[in-house]
């Protein structure tokens, strides 16, 4: 059993400062010193999970192995730490209240008035300690979503206050703030940081370490000022300067000794050596690409890059594996039609059609796929992207007029994509899709087998519709091969085209499993195919 220490990461001044990246970077450094670490996100909103949130609101919904629909920061945690997260790693206010109210109805608190303190704060503390009690981790890093001072985050800050009181040096609080540069004054300003620390103090929490997000280096006098006004040691004022890539942040934090400060504050003996050579190799290759390719990312949420976060990052990892920089050209599927597709796809060496829900922009996706198929341009379809590839092939190769998914057209004469039988009775939309990891058996004669180099794989899912097996024979005969199957229920998970350099559609989400340490083989294979396509074209 490990003597688990708890690190809290809070944010002040403004949102979007990158608490997730700081948490993930700290985890990476602690791992480099030989500690086992997990990272948890507590989100102050009332949704039970972000699965029902529009990507415009909250960016991508990330899915864990055990099928939890979570905040996209969990993706960063996995990509940096290479350790899978689970349901326990993302807890919202909604989930906390749901549990407490269920307990109240069950009579657990019989006789007492159920209140924010202690019932809600006890449940928050229980969720935090649950990860520590697994006995697997030296450190549990808990990131609190939102900004201190928000009404929603009060119970979480109060839970931290109580845990520190109860556990003393087994806890440390890292507070991330912004130190803005005012160009008119030509100066960095510490006042917002002072105010956000004051807000925390009003709630009874003194940060141990202050990480300052800044565009310009903090000199000693600025660090001294922050230390003096915020009751921390100068060595506990850590600069977090804007970086070219999020993957540079662990190294910047190493230089600023964030990990050492955390170990010192929690009275943990400091191992002398740190091993992050593999991370440094990755960075070297990331910053020294030998070539560049452009890939079209076709989707309907292209205005907000966070909507496709994991796909973005998977391309960064796959680019590094191929020593090339992958530039993504975001193409709005609603703006594609047969008249302009050639122009829209100008200069791209591959097309990825993104996951999604609902009919908006669907015809543009299908047109982009037809273009990639007929021009023999590498294509990769993910979830809805795979379903669109099946629809396109049905309509244009098999001659199935108006073939469609019953999600978009329930009355189609050719429902080549149909609702899964166990989804037909589902009424509630929250957390009821086919979610999480399922095994998939690959055809050893397929291209994807050549990529994975194993017959049984496991990938994560998030969907309700599936390839309609009534059409399976016709598709295989005409050259769209069903090469990956979920054996227990005979569900088609992967299709690929014969006579095409690379045309792969997957019902699952490979992007969720791509990490710096293990770039996803399908993304690596796709980028390689794009490179080959472009070099043969020249
Ligand atoms: N809307 C499709 C389905 O539910 C695809 C989902 C997705 O792309 N994640 O099956």
Short mmCIF file of C-alpha atoms and ligand atoms in Angstrom, two decimals:
data_model
loop_
_atom_site.label_atom_id
_atom_site.label_comp_id
_atom_site.label_asym_id
_atom_site.label_seq_id
_atom_site.Cartn_x
_atom_site.Cartn_y
_atom_site.Cartn_z
CA UNK A 1 0.00 0.00 0.00
CA UNK A 2 1.43 3.36 -0.98
CA UNK A 3 1.51 6.40 1.26
CA UNK A 4 -0.42 8.51 -1.25
CA UNK A 5 0.08 12.29 -1.41
CA UNK A 6 -2.57 14.60 -2.84
CA UNK A 7 -1.71 17.57 -5.05
CA UNK A 8 -4.44 20.06 -5.94
CA UNK A 9 -4.19 22.29 -8.98
CA UNK A 10 -6.42 25.36 -8.92
CA UNK A 11 -6.69 28.29 -11.31
CA UNK A 12 -7.07 32.01 -10.79
CA UNK A 13 -7.58 35.22 -12.82
CA UNK A 14 -8.99 33.57 -15.96
CA UNK A 15 -9.94 30.22 -17.40
CA UNK A 16 -7.97 28.51 -20.21
CA UNK A 17 -4.58 29.01 -18.54
CA UNK A 18 -3.70 25.37 -19.10
CA UNK A 19 -4.23 23.74 -15.70
CA UNK A 20 -4.62 20.41 -17.51
CA UNK A 21 -1.22 20.77 -19.19
CA UNK A 22 0.47 21.85 -15.95
CA UNK A 23 -1.09 18.88 -14.13
CA UNK A 24 -0.04 16.48 -16.89
CA UNK A 25 3.48 17.97 -17.01
CA UNK A 26 3.89 17.61 -13.25
CA UNK A 27 2.74 13.99 -13.54
CA UNK A 28 5.31 13.37 -16.27
CA UNK A 29 8.14 14.76 -14.13
CA UNK A 30 7.10 12.81 -11.04
CA UNK A 31 6.92 9.66 -13.17
CA UNK A 32 10.40 10.47 -14.46
CA UNK A 33 11.59 10.41 -10.85
CA UNK A 34 10.09 6.98 -10.36
CA UNK A 35 6.73 7.82 -8.74
CA UNK A 36 3.38 6.41 -9.83
CA UNK A 37 0.86 9.13 -10.53
CA UNK A 38 -2.74 9.56 -11.58
CA UNK A 39 -4.55 12.77 -12.46
CA UNK A 40 -8.17 13.58 -11.74
CA UNK A 41 -10.39 16.41 -12.90
CA UNK A 42 -13.21 17.82 -10.78
CA UNK A 43 -15.61 19.84 -12.92
CA UNK A 44 -17.95 22.30 -11.23
CA UNK A 45 -20.83 22.08 -13.73
CA UNK A 46 -24.12 20.31 -13.04
CA UNK A 47 -24.13 17.93 -16.03
CA UNK A 48 -23.47 14.43 -14.69
CA UNK A 49 -20.82 14.08 -17.40
CA UNK A 50 -19.85 16.13 -20.47
CA UNK A 51 -21.33 13.51 -22.84
CA UNK A 52 -24.45 15.59 -23.44
CA UNK A 53 -22.53 18.85 -23.96
CA UNK A 54 -22.22 20.38 -27.40
CA UNK A 55 -18.56 20.36 -28.55
CA UNK A 56 -18.92 24.13 -29.19
CA UNK A 57 -19.51 24.51 -25.44
CA UNK A 58 -16.87 22.27 -24.03
CA UNK A 59 -14.70 20.86 -26.81
CA UNK A 60 -14.31 17.17 -27.43
CA UNK A 61 -15.83 14.56 -25.16
CA UNK A 62 -13.02 12.14 -24.25
CA UNK A 63 -13.82 8.46 -23.61
CA UNK A 64 -11.90 6.24 -21.20
CA UNK A 65 -11.27 2.48 -21.39
CA UNK A 66 -14.13 1.81 -18.97
CA UNK A 67 -16.52 3.89 -21.06
CA UNK A 68 -16.72 7.14 -19.10
CA UNK A 69 -17.53 10.23 -21.17
CA UNK A 70 -15.16 12.81 -19.74
CA UNK A 71 -13.56 16.21 -20.01
CA UNK A 72 -10.94 16.59 -22.73
CA UNK A 73 -8.23 17.25 -20.12
CA UNK A 74 -8.26 13.51 -19.40
CA UNK A 75 -6.93 13.09 -22.92
CA UNK A 76 -3.94 15.26 -22.01
CA UNK A 77 -3.41 13.23 -18.86
CA UNK A 78 -3.25 9.99 -20.84
CA UNK A 79 -1.19 11.41 -23.69
CA UNK A 80 1.44 12.74 -21.28
CA UNK A 81 1.47 10.01 -18.63
CA UNK A 82 0.66 7.00 -20.81
CA UNK A 83 -1.49 5.69 -17.92
CA UNK A 84 -5.16 4.95 -18.70
CA UNK A 85 -7.74 6.94 -16.73
CA UNK A 86 -11.18 5.75 -15.68
CA UNK A 87 -14.61 6.82 -14.47
CA UNK A 88 -13.03 7.81 -11.15
CA UNK A 89 -10.75 10.36 -12.83
CA UNK A 90 -13.52 12.80 -13.79
CA UNK A 91 -16.16 13.90 -11.32
CA UNK A 92 -18.67 16.71 -11.83
CA UNK A 93 -20.85 18.63 -9.39
CA UNK A 94 -23.80 16.86 -11.04
CA UNK A 95 -22.40 13.44 -10.20
CA UNK A 96 -21.65 14.48 -6.60
CA UNK A 97 -25.18 15.80 -6.05
CA UNK A 98 -26.74 12.82 -7.83
CA UNK A 99 -24.95 10.49 -5.40
CA UNK A 100 -25.84 12.51 -2.29
CA UNK A 101 -29.50 12.84 -3.33
CA UNK A 102 -29.71 9.09 -4.05
CA UNK A 103 -28.27 8.41 -0.60
CA UNK A 104 -30.76 10.78 0.97
CA UNK A 105 -33.65 8.96 -0.75
CA UNK A 106 -32.23 5.63 0.36
CA UNK A 107 -32.34 6.87 3.94
CA UNK A 108 -28.58 6.85 4.54
CA UNK A 109 -28.64 10.20 6.34
CA UNK A 110 -31.91 9.51 8.18
CA UNK A 111 -32.56 12.19 10.75
CA UNK A 112 -30.08 14.80 9.51
CA UNK A 113 -30.46 17.85 7.34
CA UNK A 114 -28.47 17.21 4.15
CA UNK A 115 -26.15 20.16 3.50
CA UNK A 116 -23.27 21.34 1.31
CA UNK A 117 -21.01 21.00 4.34
CA UNK A 118 -20.54 18.20 5.33
CA UNK A 119 -22.50 16.02 2.89
CA UNK A 120 -21.40 17.47 -0.44
CA UNK A 121 -17.83 18.18 0.72
CA UNK A 122 -17.58 14.67 2.23
CA UNK A 123 -18.62 13.17 -1.09
CA UNK A 124 -16.03 15.32 -2.92
CA UNK A 125 -13.32 14.16 -0.49
CA UNK A 126 -14.42 10.55 -0.90
CA UNK A 127 -14.08 10.82 -4.68
CA UNK A 128 -10.59 12.31 -4.34
CA UNK A 129 -9.40 9.70 -1.86
CA UNK A 130 -10.88 6.81 -3.86
CA UNK A 131 -7.97 6.99 -6.31
CA UNK A 132 -5.44 7.08 -3.47
CA UNK A 133 -7.11 4.15 -1.71
CA UNK A 134 -6.55 1.96 -4.77
CA UNK A 135 -3.03 1.64 -3.37
CA UNK A 136 -1.57 2.12 -6.85
CA UNK A 137 -0.39 5.68 -6.68
CA UNK A 138 2.26 7.72 -4.87
CA UNK A 139 0.56 10.90 -6.05
CA UNK A 140 -3.00 11.81 -6.94
CA UNK A 141 -3.08 15.12 -8.77
CA UNK A 142 -6.55 16.68 -8.64
CA UNK A 143 -7.29 19.52 -11.02
CA UNK A 144 -10.23 21.74 -10.07
CA UNK A 145 -12.02 23.06 -13.16
CA UNK A 146 -13.04 26.71 -13.39
CA UNK A 147 -11.53 29.68 -11.61
CA UNK A 148 -11.35 30.37 -7.87
CA UNK A 149 -14.05 32.77 -6.84
CA UNK A 150 -16.64 31.14 -9.12
CA UNK A 151 -19.78 30.29 -7.15
CA UNK A 152 -19.66 26.71 -8.49
CA UNK A 153 -16.17 25.96 -7.21
CA UNK A 154 -16.77 26.86 -3.54
CA UNK A 155 -17.54 23.30 -2.33
CA UNK A 156 -14.42 22.00 -4.08
CA UNK A 157 -12.12 24.62 -2.53
CA UNK A 158 -13.77 23.92 0.84
CA UNK A 159 -13.05 20.19 0.38
CA UNK A 160 -9.39 21.04 -0.28
CA UNK A 161 -9.30 23.18 2.86
CA UNK A 162 -10.63 20.29 4.92
CA UNK A 163 -8.27 17.74 3.38
CA UNK A 164 -5.25 19.92 4.09
CA UNK A 165 -6.37 20.37 7.66
CA UNK A 166 -6.82 16.62 8.05
CA UNK A 167 -3.76 15.45 6.13
CA UNK A 168 -1.19 18.24 6.59
CA UNK A 169 1.93 17.66 4.53
CA UNK A 170 0.28 14.87 2.60
CA UNK A 171 -1.35 17.61 0.54
CA UNK A 172 -0.05 20.54 -1.49
CA UNK A 173 -1.86 23.20 -3.46
CA UNK A 174 -0.50 24.46 -6.78
CA UNK A 175 -2.25 27.62 -7.93
CA UNK A 176 -2.00 28.65 -11.58
CA UNK A 177 -2.46 32.33 -12.38
CA UNK A 178 -1.84 34.82 -15.15
CA UNK A 179 0.83 37.52 -14.99
CA UNK A 180 -0.19 39.78 -17.86
CA UNK A 181 2.19 42.06 -19.74
CA UNK A 182 0.75 45.54 -20.20
CA UNK A 183 2.39 46.93 -23.29
CA UNK A 184 1.34 50.53 -22.53
CA UNK A 185 3.22 50.32 -19.22
CA UNK A 186 5.87 47.97 -20.62
CA UNK A 187 5.50 45.88 -17.47
CA UNK A 188 4.37 42.53 -16.15
CA UNK A 189 1.61 42.95 -13.58
CA UNK A 190 1.28 40.86 -10.43
CA UNK A 191 -1.93 42.37 -9.04
CA UNK A 192 -4.34 39.82 -10.61
CA UNK A 193 -2.25 37.05 -9.01
CA UNK A 194 -2.36 38.79 -5.63
CA UNK A 195 -6.13 39.11 -5.90
CA UNK A 196 -6.69 35.50 -6.87
CA UNK A 197 -4.56 34.31 -3.94
CA UNK A 198 -6.57 36.63 -1.65
CA UNK A 199 -9.76 35.00 -2.95
CA UNK A 200 -8.34 31.60 -2.03
CA UNK A 201 -7.31 32.87 1.39
CA UNK A 202 -10.86 34.10 2.02
CA UNK A 203 -11.88 30.48 1.48
CA UNK A 204 -9.22 29.26 3.88
CA UNK A 205 -6.67 27.89 1.42
CA UNK A 206 -3.09 29.14 1.20
CA UNK A 207 -1.43 27.95 -2.03
CA UNK A 208 1.97 26.30 -1.53
CA UNK A 209 3.19 26.90 -5.05
CA UNK A 210 2.18 29.57 -7.54
CA UNK A 211 2.64 28.84 -11.23
CA UNK A 212 2.54 32.03 -13.27
CA UNK A 213 1.46 31.85 -16.86
CA UNK A 214 3.23 34.65 -18.75
CA UNK A 215 4.33 35.82 -22.19
CA UNK A 216 7.62 37.29 -20.87
CA UNK A 217 10.20 35.95 -18.44
CA UNK A 218 9.60 36.84 -14.79
CA UNK A 219 12.67 38.48 -13.28
CA UNK A 220 13.75 37.99 -9.66
CA UNK A 221 12.03 41.14 -8.52
CA UNK A 222 8.66 40.04 -9.93
CA UNK A 223 9.05 36.60 -8.40
CA UNK A 224 10.01 38.24 -5.09
CA UNK A 225 6.99 40.48 -5.19
CA UNK A 226 4.59 37.59 -5.81
CA UNK A 227 6.27 35.58 -3.02
CA UNK A 228 5.95 38.48 -0.58
CA UNK A 229 2.34 39.34 -1.33
CA UNK A 230 1.14 35.75 -1.55
CA UNK A 231 2.94 34.20 1.44
CA UNK A 232 5.03 31.69 -0.52
CA UNK A 233 8.78 31.10 -0.82
CA UNK A 234 10.51 32.65 -3.84
CA UNK A 235 11.45 29.15 -5.02
CA UNK A 236 7.73 28.33 -5.03
CA UNK A 237 6.98 30.99 -7.63
CA UNK A 238 7.23 29.10 -10.89
CA UNK A 239 7.29 30.73 -14.30
CA UNK A 240 5.21 29.10 -17.02
CA UNK A 241 6.11 30.95 -20.17
CA UNK A 242 4.13 30.48 -23.42
CA UNK A 243 5.56 27.49 -25.28
CA UNK A 244 5.68 26.55 -28.97
CA UNK A 245 4.06 23.21 -28.14
CA UNK A 246 2.21 21.87 -25.12
CA UNK A 247 4.73 19.02 -25.16
CA UNK A 248 7.52 21.51 -24.26
CA UNK A 249 5.84 22.31 -20.94
CA UNK A 250 7.22 19.36 -18.89
CA UNK A 251 10.77 20.46 -19.78
CA UNK A 252 10.00 24.09 -18.91
CA UNK A 253 8.56 22.91 -15.58
CA UNK A 254 11.66 20.79 -14.99
CA UNK A 255 13.86 23.85 -15.50
CA UNK A 256 11.69 25.78 -13.05
CA UNK A 257 11.86 22.83 -10.59
CA UNK A 258 8.11 22.45 -10.17
CA UNK A 259 8.52 18.75 -9.35
CA UNK A 260 11.19 19.47 -6.71
CA UNK A 261 8.96 22.08 -5.07
CA UNK A 262 6.04 19.63 -4.95
CA UNK A 263 8.25 16.94 -3.40
CA UNK A 264 9.64 19.44 -0.90
CA UNK A 265 6.19 20.72 0.10
CA UNK A 266 4.90 17.19 0.65
CA UNK A 267 8.06 16.21 2.55
CA UNK A 268 8.80 13.46 0.05
CA UNK A 269 12.46 12.36 -0.24
CA UNK A 270 13.74 13.72 -3.54
CA UNK A 271 15.23 11.11 -5.91
CA UNK A 272 18.35 12.61 -7.45
CA UNK A 273 17.89 11.31 -10.97
CA UNK A 274 15.11 11.98 -13.44
CA UNK A 275 14.68 9.92 -16.59
CA UNK A 276 12.77 11.71 -19.30
CA UNK A 277 15.07 10.86 -22.20
CA UNK A 278 12.27 9.41 -24.33
CA UNK A 279 10.27 12.60 -23.90
CA UNK A 280 13.29 14.67 -24.94
CA UNK A 281 13.80 12.46 -28.01
CA UNK A 282 10.16 13.02 -28.93
CA UNK A 283 10.60 16.80 -28.59
CA UNK A 284 13.76 16.75 -30.69
CA UNK A 285 11.92 14.96 -33.49
CA UNK A 286 8.86 17.19 -33.07
CA UNK A 287 10.92 20.33 -33.55
CA UNK A 288 13.10 18.94 -36.38
CA UNK A 289 10.74 17.46 -38.97
CA UNK A 290 12.29 16.24 -42.22
CA UNK A 291 9.20 16.95 -44.31
CA UNK A 292 5.69 18.38 -44.15
CA UNK A 293 2.32 17.03 -45.26
CA UNK A 294 -1.14 18.60 -45.30
CA UNK A 295 -4.20 16.55 -44.43
CA UNK A 296 -7.81 17.74 -44.71
CA UNK A 297 -9.82 17.30 -41.53
CA UNK A 298 -13.44 17.35 -42.67
CA UNK A 299 -15.97 18.02 -39.94
CA UNK A 300 -18.73 20.36 -38.85
CA UNK A 301 -17.11 21.77 -35.71
CA UNK A 302 -14.01 23.15 -37.43
CA UNK A 303 -14.40 26.63 -35.93
CA UNK A 304 -13.44 25.22 -32.57
CA UNK A 305 -10.20 23.24 -32.74
CA UNK A 306 -10.83 21.71 -29.28
CA UNK A 307 -13.76 19.78 -30.77
CA UNK A 308 -11.23 17.45 -32.44
CA UNK A 309 -8.52 17.66 -29.78
CA UNK A 310 -7.50 14.00 -29.65
CA UNK A 311 -7.39 13.72 -33.45
CA UNK A 312 -5.16 16.78 -33.54
CA UNK A 313 -2.79 15.34 -30.97
CA UNK A 314 -2.79 11.86 -32.57
CA UNK A 315 -1.55 13.53 -35.78
CA UNK A 316 1.24 15.25 -33.84
CA UNK A 317 2.36 11.89 -32.42
CA UNK A 318 2.06 10.15 -35.81
CA UNK A 319 3.93 13.01 -37.50
CA UNK A 320 6.84 12.59 -35.08
CA UNK A 321 6.91 8.84 -35.78
CA UNK A 322 7.20 9.67 -39.47
CA UNK A 323 9.65 12.56 -38.88
CA UNK A 324 7.25 14.88 -40.62
CA UNK A 325 5.10 17.79 -39.63
CA UNK A 326 1.39 17.20 -40.20
CA UNK A 327 -0.50 20.36 -41.05
CA UNK A 328 -4.25 20.02 -40.72
CA UNK A 329 -6.47 21.91 -43.12
CA UNK A 330 -9.84 22.21 -41.42
CA UNK A 331 -12.57 21.95 -44.02
CA UNK A 332 -16.15 22.70 -42.99
CA UNK A 333 -18.30 19.83 -44.27
CA UNK A 334 -21.25 22.17 -44.85
CA UNK A 335 -19.16 24.08 -47.39
CA UNK A 336 -18.23 21.09 -49.58
CA UNK A 337 -20.17 20.16 -52.69
CA UNK A 338 -19.34 18.31 -55.90
CA UNK A 339 -18.66 21.62 -57.66
CA UNK A 340 -16.00 22.81 -55.25
CA UNK A 341 -14.57 19.65 -53.69
CA UNK A 342 -11.49 19.66 -55.93
CA UNK A 343 -10.74 23.23 -54.98
CA UNK A 344 -11.46 22.61 -51.27
CA UNK A 345 -9.06 19.67 -51.25
CA UNK A 346 -6.30 21.48 -53.18
CA UNK A 347 -2.87 20.69 -51.79
CA UNK A 348 -3.93 17.96 -49.39
CA UNK A 349 -2.26 14.56 -49.35
CA UNK A 350 -4.97 12.81 -47.33
CA UNK A 351 -8.50 13.22 -46.01
CA UNK A 352 -9.79 12.41 -42.54
CA UNK A 353 -13.54 12.55 -42.03
CA UNK A 354 -14.30 13.24 -38.39
CA UNK A 355 -16.72 11.72 -35.90
CA UNK A 356 -20.04 13.45 -35.33
CA UNK A 357 -23.76 13.27 -34.74
CA UNK A 358 -26.78 14.35 -36.78
CA UNK A 359 -27.28 15.23 -40.40
CA UNK A 360 -25.73 18.70 -40.66
CA UNK A 361 -22.89 18.69 -43.21
CA UNK A 362 -23.28 14.98 -43.97
CA UNK A 363 -23.48 15.35 -47.77
CA UNK A 364 -20.24 17.36 -47.78
CA UNK A 365 -18.52 14.54 -45.91
CA UNK A 366 -19.81 12.00 -48.42
CA UNK A 367 -18.63 14.18 -51.33
CA UNK A 368 -15.15 14.49 -49.78
CA UNK A 369 -15.00 10.71 -49.44
CA UNK A 370 -16.04 10.15 -53.06
CA UNK A 371 -13.25 12.52 -54.08
CA UNK A 372 -10.66 10.62 -52.00
CA UNK A 373 -11.88 7.23 -53.23
CA UNK A 374 -11.98 8.06 -56.93
CA UNK A 375 -8.74 10.06 -56.91
CA UNK A 376 -6.97 7.39 -54.86
CA UNK A 377 -6.03 9.90 -52.17
CA UNK A 378 -5.40 8.33 -48.72
CA UNK A 379 -8.57 8.39 -46.63
CA UNK A 380 -9.25 7.72 -42.97
CA UNK A 381 -12.80 7.71 -41.60
CA UNK A 382 -13.39 7.78 -37.86
CA UNK A 383 -16.75 6.67 -36.47
CA UNK A 384 -19.25 8.83 -38.40
CA UNK A 385 -16.45 9.17 -40.99
CA UNK A 386 -16.47 5.39 -41.45
CA UNK A 387 -20.26 5.34 -41.64
CA UNK A 388 -20.15 8.02 -44.37
CA UNK A 389 -17.63 5.93 -46.32
CA UNK A 390 -20.06 3.01 -46.20
CA UNK A 391 -22.91 5.25 -47.39
CA UNK A 392 -20.81 6.69 -50.21
CA UNK A 393 -19.78 3.23 -51.41
CA UNK A 394 -23.36 2.00 -51.22
CA UNK A 395 -24.68 4.88 -53.30
CA UNK A 396 -21.89 5.26 -55.86
CA UNK A 397 -20.45 1.76 -56.27
CA UNK A 398 -23.25 -0.63 -55.33
CA UNK A 399 -25.90 1.61 -56.90
CA UNK A 400 -28.07 1.61 -53.78
CA UNK A 401 -30.02 4.80 -54.42
CA UNK A 402 -30.51 6.99 -51.36
CA UNK A 403 -28.51 4.60 -49.17
CA UNK A 404 -28.13 6.23 -45.78
CA UNK A 405 -27.81 5.84 -42.05
CA UNK A 406 -31.13 5.62 -40.24
CA UNK A 407 -29.74 8.31 -37.92
CA UNK A 408 -30.07 10.83 -40.79
CA UNK A 409 -32.89 9.25 -42.78
CA UNK A 410 -35.05 6.76 -40.88
CA UNK A 411 -37.00 5.97 -44.08
CA UNK A 412 -34.07 5.25 -46.40
CA UNK A 413 -34.72 2.29 -48.73
CA UNK A 414 -31.14 1.14 -48.01
CA UNK A 415 -30.27 1.48 -44.32
CA UNK A 416 -26.61 0.49 -44.78
CA UNK A 417 -25.94 1.99 -41.33
CA UNK A 418 -28.62 1.18 -38.79
CA UNK A 419 -29.29 1.60 -35.09
CA UNK A 420 -27.79 -1.20 -32.99
CA UNK A 421 -30.47 -3.58 -31.75
CA UNK A 422 -29.66 -2.93 -28.09
CA UNK A 423 -29.98 0.85 -28.71
CA UNK A 424 -33.57 0.64 -29.99
CA UNK A 425 -35.11 0.73 -26.53
CA UNK A 426 -32.82 3.46 -25.18
CA UNK A 427 -34.76 6.57 -24.14
CA UNK A 428 -32.30 8.57 -22.01
CA UNK A 429 -29.47 10.13 -24.00
CA UNK A 430 -26.87 10.52 -21.21
CA UNK A 431 -24.23 7.77 -20.99
CA UNK A 432 -26.23 5.24 -23.01
CA UNK A 433 -24.20 4.87 -26.21
CA UNK A 434 -21.91 1.94 -26.90
CA UNK A 435 -19.03 3.30 -24.85
CA UNK A 436 -15.48 2.31 -23.98
CA UNK A 437 -13.14 -0.47 -24.99
CA UNK A 438 -14.23 -3.54 -26.95
CA UNK A 439 -12.06 -6.21 -28.59
CA UNK A 440 -11.87 -6.44 -32.36
CA UNK A 441 -10.57 -9.32 -34.49
CA UNK A 442 -8.60 -8.41 -37.59
CA UNK A 443 -8.51 -10.28 -40.88
CA UNK A 444 -4.85 -11.34 -41.26
CA UNK A 445 -5.14 -10.62 -45.00
CA UNK A 446 -5.99 -6.97 -44.40
CA UNK A 447 -3.97 -3.75 -44.61
CA UNK A 448 -4.94 -2.86 -41.06
CA UNK A 449 -3.44 -6.13 -39.84
CA UNK A 450 -0.19 -4.98 -41.47
CA UNK A 451 -0.46 -1.82 -39.40
CA UNK A 452 -1.36 -3.33 -36.02
CA UNK A 453 0.64 -6.54 -36.53
CA UNK A 454 -1.69 -8.43 -34.21
CA UNK A 455 -5.01 -10.20 -34.67
CA UNK A 456 -6.85 -9.11 -31.53
CA UNK A 457 -6.95 -5.40 -30.82
CA UNK A 458 -8.96 -3.31 -28.39
CA UNK A 459 -10.32 0.16 -29.15
CA UNK A 460 -12.69 2.66 -27.56
CA UNK A 461 -16.16 3.43 -28.84
CA UNK A 462 -18.83 6.11 -28.66
CA UNK A 463 -21.75 5.50 -31.02
CA UNK A 464 -25.28 4.13 -31.44
CA UNK A 465 -25.34 3.11 -35.12
CA UNK A 466 -23.49 0.33 -36.90
CA UNK A 467 -22.78 -1.28 -40.27
CA UNK A 468 -25.87 -3.24 -41.35
CA UNK A 469 -24.82 -6.89 -41.75
CA UNK A 470 -27.53 -7.48 -44.38
CA UNK A 471 -25.27 -5.64 -46.82
CA UNK A 472 -21.99 -7.26 -45.76
CA UNK A 473 -21.71 -9.77 -48.63
CA UNK A 474 -22.42 -7.17 -51.30
CA UNK A 475 -19.82 -4.78 -49.90
CA UNK A 476 -17.11 -7.42 -49.61
CA UNK A 477 -17.80 -8.65 -53.14
CA UNK A 478 -17.52 -5.15 -54.57
CA UNK A 479 -14.21 -4.40 -52.83
CA UNK A 480 -15.13 -2.69 -49.57
CA UNK A 481 -13.90 -5.35 -47.17
CA UNK A 482 -15.14 -5.74 -43.61
CA UNK A 483 -11.80 -6.59 -42.01
CA UNK A 484 -12.33 -5.90 -38.30
CA UNK A 485 -15.15 -7.59 -36.34
CA UNK A 486 -16.28 -7.48 -32.71
CA UNK A 487 -16.66 -11.26 -32.36
CA UNK A 488 -19.18 -11.43 -29.49
CA UNK A 489 -21.87 -9.60 -31.44
CA UNK A 490 -20.56 -9.87 -34.99
CA UNK A 491 -20.36 -6.08 -35.39
CA UNK A 492 -18.30 -4.57 -38.20
CA UNK A 493 -15.60 -2.34 -36.71
CA UNK A 494 -13.32 -1.72 -39.71
CA UNK A 495 -13.79 -1.43 -43.46
CA UNK A 496 -11.05 -0.99 -46.04
CA UNK A 497 -10.95 -0.73 -49.80
CA UNK A 498 -9.14 -3.01 -52.18
CA UNK A 499 -7.34 -1.29 -55.04
CA UNK A 500 -6.71 1.88 -53.14
CA UNK A 501 -3.40 2.96 -51.53
CA UNK A 502 -5.05 3.62 -48.13
CA UNK A 503 -8.77 3.80 -47.53
CA UNK A 504 -9.71 2.78 -44.00
CA UNK A 505 -12.84 3.45 -41.97
CA UNK A 506 -13.09 2.56 -38.28
CA UNK A 507 -16.23 2.49 -36.14
CA UNK A 508 -14.14 3.17 -33.02
CA UNK A 509 -12.04 6.15 -31.95
CA UNK A 510 -8.34 5.32 -32.30
CA UNK A 511 -7.44 8.92 -31.44
CA UNK A 512 -8.28 8.38 -27.75
CA UNK A 513 -5.49 5.83 -27.39
CA UNK A 514 -2.66 7.73 -29.04
CA UNK A 515 0.00 8.89 -26.57
CA UNK A 516 3.49 10.38 -26.84
CA UNK A 517 4.97 7.06 -25.73
CA UNK A 518 2.67 5.01 -28.01
CA UNK A 519 1.53 6.86 -31.14
CA UNK A 520 -1.50 5.09 -32.58
CA UNK A 521 -0.55 2.63 -35.37
CA UNK A 522 -3.49 3.65 -37.58
CA UNK A 523 -2.54 7.33 -37.47
CA UNK A 524 1.13 6.41 -38.03
CA UNK A 525 0.13 4.22 -40.99
CA UNK A 526 -2.16 6.89 -42.44
CA UNK A 527 0.52 9.61 -42.26
CA UNK A 528 3.01 7.23 -43.88
CA UNK A 529 0.50 6.57 -46.68
CA UNK A 530 0.05 10.33 -47.13
CA UNK A 531 3.81 10.80 -47.36
CA UNK A 532 4.09 8.02 -49.94
CA UNK A 533 1.17 9.38 -51.94
CA UNK A 534 2.73 12.84 -52.07
CA UNK A 535 6.19 11.63 -52.98
CA UNK A 536 4.82 9.44 -55.79
CA UNK A 537 2.76 12.37 -57.06
CA UNK A 538 5.81 14.66 -57.37
N1 LIG B 1 -23.56 9.44 -34.92
C1 LIG B 1 -22.93 8.18 -35.15
C2 LIG B 1 -23.45 7.09 -34.21
O1 LIG B 1 -24.02 7.39 -33.20
C3 LIG B 1 -21.42 8.30 -35.05
C4 LIG B 1 -20.93 8.69 -33.70
C5 LIG B 1 -19.52 9.20 -33.68
O2 LIG B 1 -18.98 9.62 -34.71
N2 LIG B 1 -18.91 9.24 -32.51
O3 LIG B 1 -23.27 5.92 -34.48
#
